[in-house]
Amino acid sequence: MFVRIKKSWELPESDVTPESIYVQRRTLLKAAGFSLAAGLIPTTSMGTSAGFPSNLNPKYPAGDLNVTKEDLITSYNNFYEFSFDKQDVAEQAENFKSEPWTLEISGMVHKPQKFDVNKLVNQLGNEQRVYRFRCVEAWAMVAPWDGFPLQKLVELVQPTSQAKYLRFVSFLDHEMAPGQVRAPQYPWPYNEGLTLAEATNELPLMVTGVYGKPLPSQNGAPLRLIVPWKYGFKSIKSITKIEFTDKMPKTLWSDLAPSEYGFYANVNPEVDHPRWSQKQERIVGTWFKKQETLKFNGYGDQVAGLYKGMDLKKWY
Ligand code: MTE
């Protein structure tokens, strides 16, 4: 995902240590009480506690999926507002203040409004879904997310007949997000987009938790998107605004590197990233174990119809 080229001396420990050993080491340190003594491991700060406990939606159970361990999901993160090093994000996000939090809906809707996130979650309710998660960097996880379908939120605000796209915007705060200061060349705030047809598909989830608990800051508290058939960068974290529009929105990554990251970003083993293959993926928690990438990340039954007749090589 990096656009900036790292110098060899900047390599984090995680790049040179097999991940299982790295995580094991952190867990051992934590168990030994080092987190309190030396402040090495942050105590996780959490998002909204509204809507818990939630019930599993029986349509999306773990089934045969091998669910990734909680400590991996919450310690191996991409959240560039805080750090460019996956294993440092949790610590950098420790003091992120995600409560109170307002979500603003604007643009081509009949009911533009500002929601207090706790009230919104109480109104729409949480459910749990187990989804595959695939990053464009070719690693994969399986996570049990808690949240409400984006579909329900779209219904609530009633798009006008002109609305064709949703533009999602994350927060901008130089005090809380050191990455926004360190990478001034990035077009902050992080932003992403979906078509209205994608947003009203049954799968996209507005996520408020993982493993039945409020979302930790490093995973995008208090409210993030999860779009399981697209590369992980579409799943924008800590959302403050959603604008309904008739124009395909620009997105942070397509702005930075348009030939590498497109608007659609559907998981697709047939379309390689210009710098690496997408045919296989590494399972997070293992260092060498690979599996075949599935088209639409295995969600073709639910979403292939959205792209009928489209050239997915052109619309990557
Ligand atoms: N959202 C924001 N605001 N900032 C980010 O840097 N990174 C994206 C996505 N959402 C990102 C973001 C990328 S590249 C990925 S792979 C996923 O979040 C990672 O989600 P996770 O840390 O919960 O696994």
Short mmCIF file of C-alpha atoms and ligand atoms in Angstrom, two decimals:
data_model
loop_
_atom_site.label_atom_id
_atom_site.label_comp_id
_atom_site.label_asym_id
_atom_site.label_seq_id
_atom_site.Cartn_x
_atom_site.Cartn_y
_atom_site.Cartn_z
CA MET A 1 0.00 0.00 0.00
CA PHE A 2 2.97 2.23 0.57
CA VAL A 3 3.50 4.95 -1.93
CA ARG A 4 6.48 6.27 0.00
CA ILE A 5 9.57 4.06 -0.44
CA LYS A 6 11.11 3.02 2.88
CA LYS A 7 14.82 3.15 3.54
CA SER A 8 16.30 -0.10 4.84
CA TRP A 9 17.09 1.37 8.27
CA GLU A 10 13.45 2.33 8.71
CA LEU A 11 12.23 -1.26 8.60
CA PRO A 12 10.06 -2.00 11.63
CA GLU A 13 10.70 -5.16 13.59
CA SER A 14 7.55 -6.62 12.08
CA ASP A 15 9.14 -6.60 8.61
CA VAL A 16 12.08 -8.70 9.69
CA THR A 17 10.50 -10.95 12.32
CA PRO A 18 7.98 -13.64 11.41
CA GLU A 19 4.61 -12.31 12.47
CA SER A 20 3.63 -15.23 14.71
CA ILE A 21 6.85 -14.74 16.73
CA TYR A 22 6.35 -10.99 16.86
CA VAL A 23 2.80 -11.27 18.12
CA GLN A 24 3.74 -14.04 20.54
CA ARG A 25 6.47 -11.81 21.94
CA ARG A 26 4.06 -8.93 22.46
CA THR A 27 1.56 -11.26 24.13
CA LEU A 28 4.24 -12.62 26.44
CA LEU A 29 5.37 -9.12 27.38
CA LYS A 30 1.81 -8.18 28.09
CA ALA A 31 1.24 -11.27 30.24
CA ALA A 32 4.39 -10.46 32.16
CA GLY A 33 2.97 -7.07 33.09
CA PHE A 34 5.35 -5.07 30.94
CA SER A 35 2.52 -3.00 29.57
CA LEU A 36 1.99 -1.40 32.95
CA ALA A 37 5.62 -1.24 33.95
CA ALA A 38 7.15 0.12 30.78
CA GLY A 39 4.14 1.37 28.89
CA LEU A 40 5.13 -0.83 25.96
CA ILE A 41 1.70 -2.13 25.13
CA PRO A 42 -1.22 0.24 25.22
CA THR A 43 -4.42 -0.51 27.01
CA THR A 44 -6.91 -0.43 24.20
CA SER A 45 -9.18 2.59 23.99
CA MET A 46 -12.67 1.70 22.81
CA GLY A 47 -15.46 3.15 20.75
CA THR A 48 -19.19 3.27 21.40
CA SER A 49 -20.68 0.70 23.77
CA ALA A 50 -24.21 1.23 22.45
CA GLY A 51 -25.74 -1.83 20.80
CA PHE A 52 -23.92 -4.56 22.76
CA PRO A 53 -24.26 -7.47 23.14
CA SER A 54 -25.33 -8.18 19.58
CA ASN A 55 -26.69 -11.40 18.07
CA LEU A 56 -25.11 -13.33 15.23
CA ASN A 57 -26.96 -12.90 11.95
CA PRO A 58 -27.39 -16.59 10.98
CA LYS A 59 -26.82 -15.71 7.31
CA TYR A 60 -23.16 -14.88 8.05
CA PRO A 61 -21.79 -17.46 10.50
CA ALA A 62 -18.17 -18.53 10.79
CA GLY A 63 -19.09 -21.88 9.19
CA ASP A 64 -15.93 -23.34 7.67
CA LEU A 65 -14.02 -20.09 8.01
CA ASN A 66 -11.01 -20.03 10.28
CA VAL A 67 -11.66 -16.92 12.38
CA THR A 68 -8.53 -14.85 13.03
CA LYS A 69 -7.54 -14.45 16.68
CA GLU A 70 -8.73 -11.28 18.35
CA ASP A 71 -5.25 -10.14 19.36
CA LEU A 72 -4.14 -10.30 15.72
CA ILE A 73 -7.14 -8.35 14.43
CA THR A 74 -6.46 -5.63 17.00
CA SER A 75 -2.66 -5.49 16.69
CA TYR A 76 -2.02 -5.76 12.93
CA ASN A 77 -3.64 -2.65 11.48
CA ASN A 78 -3.52 -0.22 8.62
CA PHE A 79 -4.52 3.22 9.88
CA TYR A 80 -2.18 5.76 8.33
CA GLU A 81 -3.53 8.64 10.39
CA PHE A 82 -1.65 7.07 13.32
CA SER A 83 1.29 5.14 11.93
CA PHE A 84 2.71 3.57 8.79
CA ASP A 85 3.83 0.58 10.84
CA LYS A 86 1.02 -1.94 11.33
CA GLN A 87 2.19 -3.04 14.76
CA ASP A 88 2.55 0.52 16.03
CA VAL A 89 -0.98 1.72 15.16
CA ALA A 90 -2.62 0.52 18.39
CA GLU A 91 -0.11 2.35 20.54
CA GLN A 92 -0.31 5.58 18.51
CA ALA A 93 -4.13 5.47 18.58
CA GLU A 94 -4.25 4.95 22.33
CA ASN A 95 -5.46 8.45 23.14
CA PHE A 96 -7.82 8.81 20.21
CA LYS A 97 -11.05 10.38 21.45
CA SER A 98 -13.97 8.75 19.67
CA GLU A 99 -16.74 9.74 22.03
CA PRO A 100 -18.89 11.81 21.61
CA TRP A 101 -18.93 11.34 17.82
CA THR A 102 -21.17 12.86 15.18
CA LEU A 103 -21.91 11.38 11.77
CA GLU A 104 -23.10 13.95 9.25
CA ILE A 105 -25.18 12.90 6.23
CA SER A 106 -25.41 15.48 3.47
CA GLY A 107 -25.93 16.00 -0.25
CA MET A 108 -28.57 14.34 -2.38
CA VAL A 109 -30.85 12.99 0.35
CA HIS A 110 -34.33 14.00 1.45
CA LYS A 111 -33.32 13.83 5.11
CA PRO A 112 -29.85 15.33 5.61
CA GLN A 113 -28.94 15.19 9.28
CA LYS A 114 -26.33 14.87 11.98
CA PHE A 115 -26.47 11.73 14.10
CA ASP A 116 -25.00 11.16 17.50
CA VAL A 117 -23.40 7.75 16.90
CA ASN A 118 -24.64 6.20 20.16
CA LYS A 119 -28.21 7.21 19.36
CA LEU A 120 -27.89 5.94 15.81
CA VAL A 121 -26.66 2.54 16.98
CA ASN A 122 -29.45 2.35 19.56
CA GLN A 123 -31.94 3.14 16.81
CA LEU A 124 -30.63 0.71 14.17
CA GLY A 125 -29.27 -2.02 16.45
CA ASN A 126 -26.14 -4.12 16.08
CA GLU A 127 -25.79 -7.60 14.62
CA GLN A 128 -22.74 -9.82 14.29
CA ARG A 129 -21.44 -11.08 10.94
CA VAL A 130 -18.35 -13.13 10.21
CA TYR A 131 -16.69 -11.88 7.03
CA ARG A 132 -13.52 -12.56 5.11
CA PHE A 133 -11.27 -9.51 4.92
CA ARG A 134 -8.69 -9.10 2.16
CA CYS A 135 -6.13 -6.29 1.99
CA VAL A 136 -4.75 -5.13 -1.38
CA GLU A 137 -1.31 -5.96 0.07
CA ALA A 138 -2.27 -9.65 -0.32
CA TRP A 139 -2.92 -10.63 3.28
CA ALA A 140 -6.22 -11.95 4.56
CA MET A 141 -8.14 -12.36 7.80
CA VAL A 142 -11.56 -13.49 8.95
CA ALA A 143 -13.27 -11.22 11.48
CA PRO A 144 -16.50 -11.29 13.49
CA TRP A 145 -17.75 -7.71 13.13
CA ASP A 146 -20.63 -6.07 15.00
CA GLY A 147 -22.61 -3.33 13.32
CA PHE A 148 -25.66 -2.42 11.27
CA PRO A 149 -26.19 -2.77 7.51
CA LEU A 150 -25.34 0.37 5.55
CA GLN A 151 -28.56 -0.36 3.66
CA LYS A 152 -30.55 0.59 6.80
CA LEU A 153 -28.81 3.95 7.09
CA VAL A 154 -29.40 4.71 3.41
CA GLU A 155 -33.12 3.98 3.87
CA LEU A 156 -33.24 6.30 6.84
CA VAL A 157 -31.88 9.35 4.99
CA GLN A 158 -33.74 8.69 1.72
CA PRO A 159 -31.51 9.43 -1.29
CA THR A 160 -33.00 11.60 -4.02
CA SER A 161 -33.39 10.24 -7.56
CA GLN A 162 -30.16 12.04 -8.61
CA ALA A 163 -27.93 10.31 -6.04
CA LYS A 164 -25.56 7.77 -7.62
CA TYR A 165 -22.59 7.60 -5.24
CA LEU A 166 -21.71 7.87 -1.56
CA ARG A 167 -18.57 9.70 -0.49
CA PHE A 168 -17.24 8.71 2.95
CA VAL A 169 -14.95 11.02 4.91
CA SER A 170 -12.85 10.22 7.95
CA PHE A 171 -11.66 12.71 10.61
CA LEU A 172 -9.04 15.43 10.38
CA ASP A 173 -7.21 16.19 13.61
CA HIS A 174 -3.51 16.98 13.65
CA GLU A 175 -3.33 16.73 17.43
CA MET A 176 -4.70 13.22 17.68
CA ALA A 177 -3.41 11.82 14.39
CA PRO A 178 0.39 12.14 14.05
CA GLY A 179 0.29 10.48 10.62
CA GLN A 180 -1.62 13.44 9.21
CA VAL A 181 1.28 15.69 10.21
CA ARG A 182 4.05 13.30 9.12
CA ALA A 183 2.56 12.69 5.67
CA PRO A 184 1.44 16.16 4.51
CA GLN A 185 1.52 14.97 0.88
CA TYR A 186 -1.50 12.73 1.57
CA PRO A 187 -4.86 14.34 0.72
CA TRP A 188 -6.30 14.05 4.25
CA PRO A 189 -8.88 13.41 5.54
CA TYR A 190 -8.96 9.76 4.38
CA ASN A 191 -11.91 9.41 2.03
CA GLU A 192 -13.55 6.65 0.07
CA GLY A 193 -16.59 5.97 -2.06
CA LEU A 194 -19.20 3.43 -3.17
CA THR A 195 -21.90 3.49 -5.81
CA LEU A 196 -25.44 3.71 -4.43
CA ALA A 197 -26.10 0.22 -5.82
CA GLU A 198 -23.10 -1.13 -3.89
CA ALA A 199 -24.13 0.70 -0.72
CA THR A 200 -27.62 -0.79 -0.82
CA ASN A 201 -26.35 -4.34 -1.38
CA GLU A 202 -26.95 -6.55 1.67
CA LEU A 203 -23.24 -6.92 2.57
CA PRO A 204 -21.73 -3.52 3.51
CA LEU A 205 -21.73 -3.15 7.27
CA MET A 206 -21.31 0.01 9.35
CA VAL A 207 -19.14 -1.53 12.01
CA THR A 208 -19.10 -0.50 15.66
CA GLY A 209 -17.40 -3.56 17.15
CA VAL A 210 -15.37 -6.69 16.71
CA TYR A 211 -15.48 -9.93 18.69
CA GLY A 212 -18.64 -8.70 20.41
CA LYS A 213 -16.92 -5.66 21.94
CA PRO A 214 -16.83 -1.97 21.02
CA LEU A 215 -14.35 -1.28 18.23
CA PRO A 216 -10.85 -0.46 19.48
CA SER A 217 -9.45 2.84 18.17
CA GLN A 218 -6.92 1.05 15.96
CA ASN A 219 -9.75 -0.72 14.10
CA GLY A 220 -11.63 2.51 13.39
CA ALA A 221 -13.68 3.52 16.43
CA PRO A 222 -16.40 4.43 16.80
CA LEU A 223 -17.80 3.69 13.33
CA ARG A 224 -16.22 2.27 10.18
CA LEU A 225 -17.29 0.65 6.98
CA ILE A 226 -16.65 -2.99 6.03
CA VAL A 227 -17.14 -3.96 2.39
CA PRO A 228 -16.05 -7.61 2.34
CA TRP A 229 -15.82 -8.15 -1.44
CA LYS A 230 -13.47 -5.18 -1.93
CA TYR A 231 -9.85 -4.62 -0.92
CA GLY A 232 -9.54 -3.46 2.67
CA PHE A 233 -8.66 0.14 1.81
CA LYS A 234 -12.30 0.71 0.80
CA SER A 235 -13.32 -0.10 4.40
CA ILE A 236 -12.79 3.42 5.72
CA LYS A 237 -12.37 3.90 9.47
CA SER A 238 -13.65 6.53 11.94
CA ILE A 239 -16.22 8.02 9.58
CA THR A 240 -17.44 11.57 10.22
CA LYS A 241 -19.36 12.30 7.01
CA ILE A 242 -21.23 10.60 4.22
CA GLU A 243 -22.16 12.73 1.24
CA PHE A 244 -24.60 11.50 -1.42
CA THR A 245 -23.63 12.76 -4.85
CA ASP A 246 -24.17 12.26 -8.59
CA LYS A 247 -20.41 12.21 -9.38
CA MET A 248 -17.92 9.41 -8.80
CA PRO A 249 -15.98 10.70 -5.78
CA LYS A 250 -12.23 10.99 -5.66
CA THR A 251 -10.66 8.74 -3.05
CA LEU A 252 -7.42 9.12 -1.11
CA TRP A 253 -5.62 6.20 -2.74
CA SER A 254 -6.83 6.83 -6.28
CA ASP A 255 -5.69 10.43 -5.82
CA LEU A 256 -2.24 9.37 -4.66
CA ALA A 257 -1.61 6.51 -7.09
CA PRO A 258 -4.36 6.30 -9.72
CA SER A 259 -2.67 3.52 -11.71
CA GLU A 260 -2.47 1.31 -8.61
CA TYR A 261 -5.73 1.90 -6.75
CA GLY A 262 -9.01 2.30 -8.56
CA PHE A 263 -12.46 3.34 -7.42
CA TYR A 264 -13.95 -0.17 -7.56
CA ALA A 265 -11.12 -2.18 -5.95
CA ASN A 266 -13.03 -5.46 -6.10
CA VAL A 267 -10.96 -8.42 -4.89
CA ASN A 268 -9.94 -10.15 -8.11
CA PRO A 269 -7.24 -12.80 -8.64
CA GLU A 270 -7.33 -12.08 -12.40
CA VAL A 271 -6.26 -8.45 -12.05
CA ASP A 272 -2.81 -8.02 -10.55
CA HIS A 273 -1.62 -4.94 -8.73
CA PRO A 274 1.02 -3.30 -10.97
CA ARG A 275 3.71 -4.23 -8.40
CA TRP A 276 2.55 -7.69 -7.21
CA SER A 277 0.30 -10.62 -7.99
CA GLN A 278 -3.18 -10.91 -6.50
CA LYS A 279 -3.57 -14.60 -7.29
CA GLN A 280 -2.80 -15.71 -3.76
CA GLU A 281 -3.06 -14.28 -0.28
CA ARG A 282 -1.19 -14.80 2.98
CA ILE A 283 -3.25 -15.70 6.04
CA VAL A 284 -2.48 -13.27 8.86
CA GLY A 285 -1.11 -15.16 11.85
CA THR A 286 1.01 -17.36 9.62
CA TRP A 287 4.05 -16.15 7.77
CA PHE A 288 4.27 -18.46 4.76
CA LYS A 289 0.82 -20.05 4.51
CA LYS A 290 -0.91 -18.96 1.32
CA GLN A 291 -4.30 -19.63 -0.16
CA GLU A 292 -5.92 -18.87 -3.50
CA THR A 293 -7.59 -15.47 -3.76
CA LEU A 294 -11.31 -15.77 -4.46
CA LYS A 295 -13.02 -13.47 -6.94
CA PHE A 296 -15.06 -10.88 -5.03
CA ASN A 297 -13.39 -12.43 -1.98
CA GLY A 298 -15.88 -15.29 -2.19
CA TYR A 299 -18.99 -13.07 -2.22
CA GLY A 300 -19.77 -13.41 -5.93
CA ASP A 301 -23.27 -14.79 -5.29
CA GLN A 302 -24.22 -11.58 -3.54
CA VAL A 303 -22.39 -9.01 -5.67
CA ALA A 304 -21.37 -10.26 -9.14
CA GLY A 305 -24.65 -8.90 -10.55
CA LEU A 306 -23.57 -5.36 -9.67
CA TYR A 307 -20.80 -5.55 -12.29
CA LYS A 308 -22.57 -7.40 -15.10
CA GLY A 309 -21.09 -6.44 -18.48
CA MET A 310 -18.31 -4.35 -16.90
CA ASP A 311 -14.68 -4.86 -17.86
CA LEU A 312 -13.16 -5.45 -14.41
CA LYS A 313 -9.62 -4.99 -15.76
CA LYS A 314 -10.50 -1.49 -16.85
CA TRP A 315 -12.60 -0.70 -13.76
CA TYR A 316 -10.11 -2.03 -11.20
N1 MTE B 1 -9.38 4.11 7.15
C1 MTE B 1 -8.70 5.21 7.51
N2 MTE B 1 -9.39 6.28 7.97
N3 MTE B 1 -7.34 5.29 7.43
C2 MTE B 1 -6.61 4.24 6.94
O1 MTE B 1 -5.37 4.34 6.85
N4 MTE B 1 -6.64 1.97 6.02
C3 MTE B 1 -7.42 1.05 5.20
C4 MTE B 1 -8.76 0.70 5.85
N5 MTE B 1 -9.40 1.91 6.36
C5 MTE B 1 -7.30 3.06 6.54
C6 MTE B 1 -8.70 3.02 6.69
C7 MTE B 1 -6.70 -0.18 4.89
S1 MTE B 1 -5.43 -0.01 3.78
C8 MTE B 1 -7.04 -1.39 5.42
S2 MTE B 1 -6.30 -2.83 4.87
C9 MTE B 1 -8.03 -1.50 6.49
O2 MTE B 1 -8.54 -0.23 6.91
C10 MTE B 1 -7.41 -2.18 7.70
O3 MTE B 1 -8.37 -2.44 8.68
P1 MTE B 1 -7.94 -3.16 10.05
O4 MTE B 1 -6.78 -2.41 10.61
O5 MTE B 1 -9.14 -3.13 10.94
O6 MTE B 1 -7.55 -4.57 9.66
#
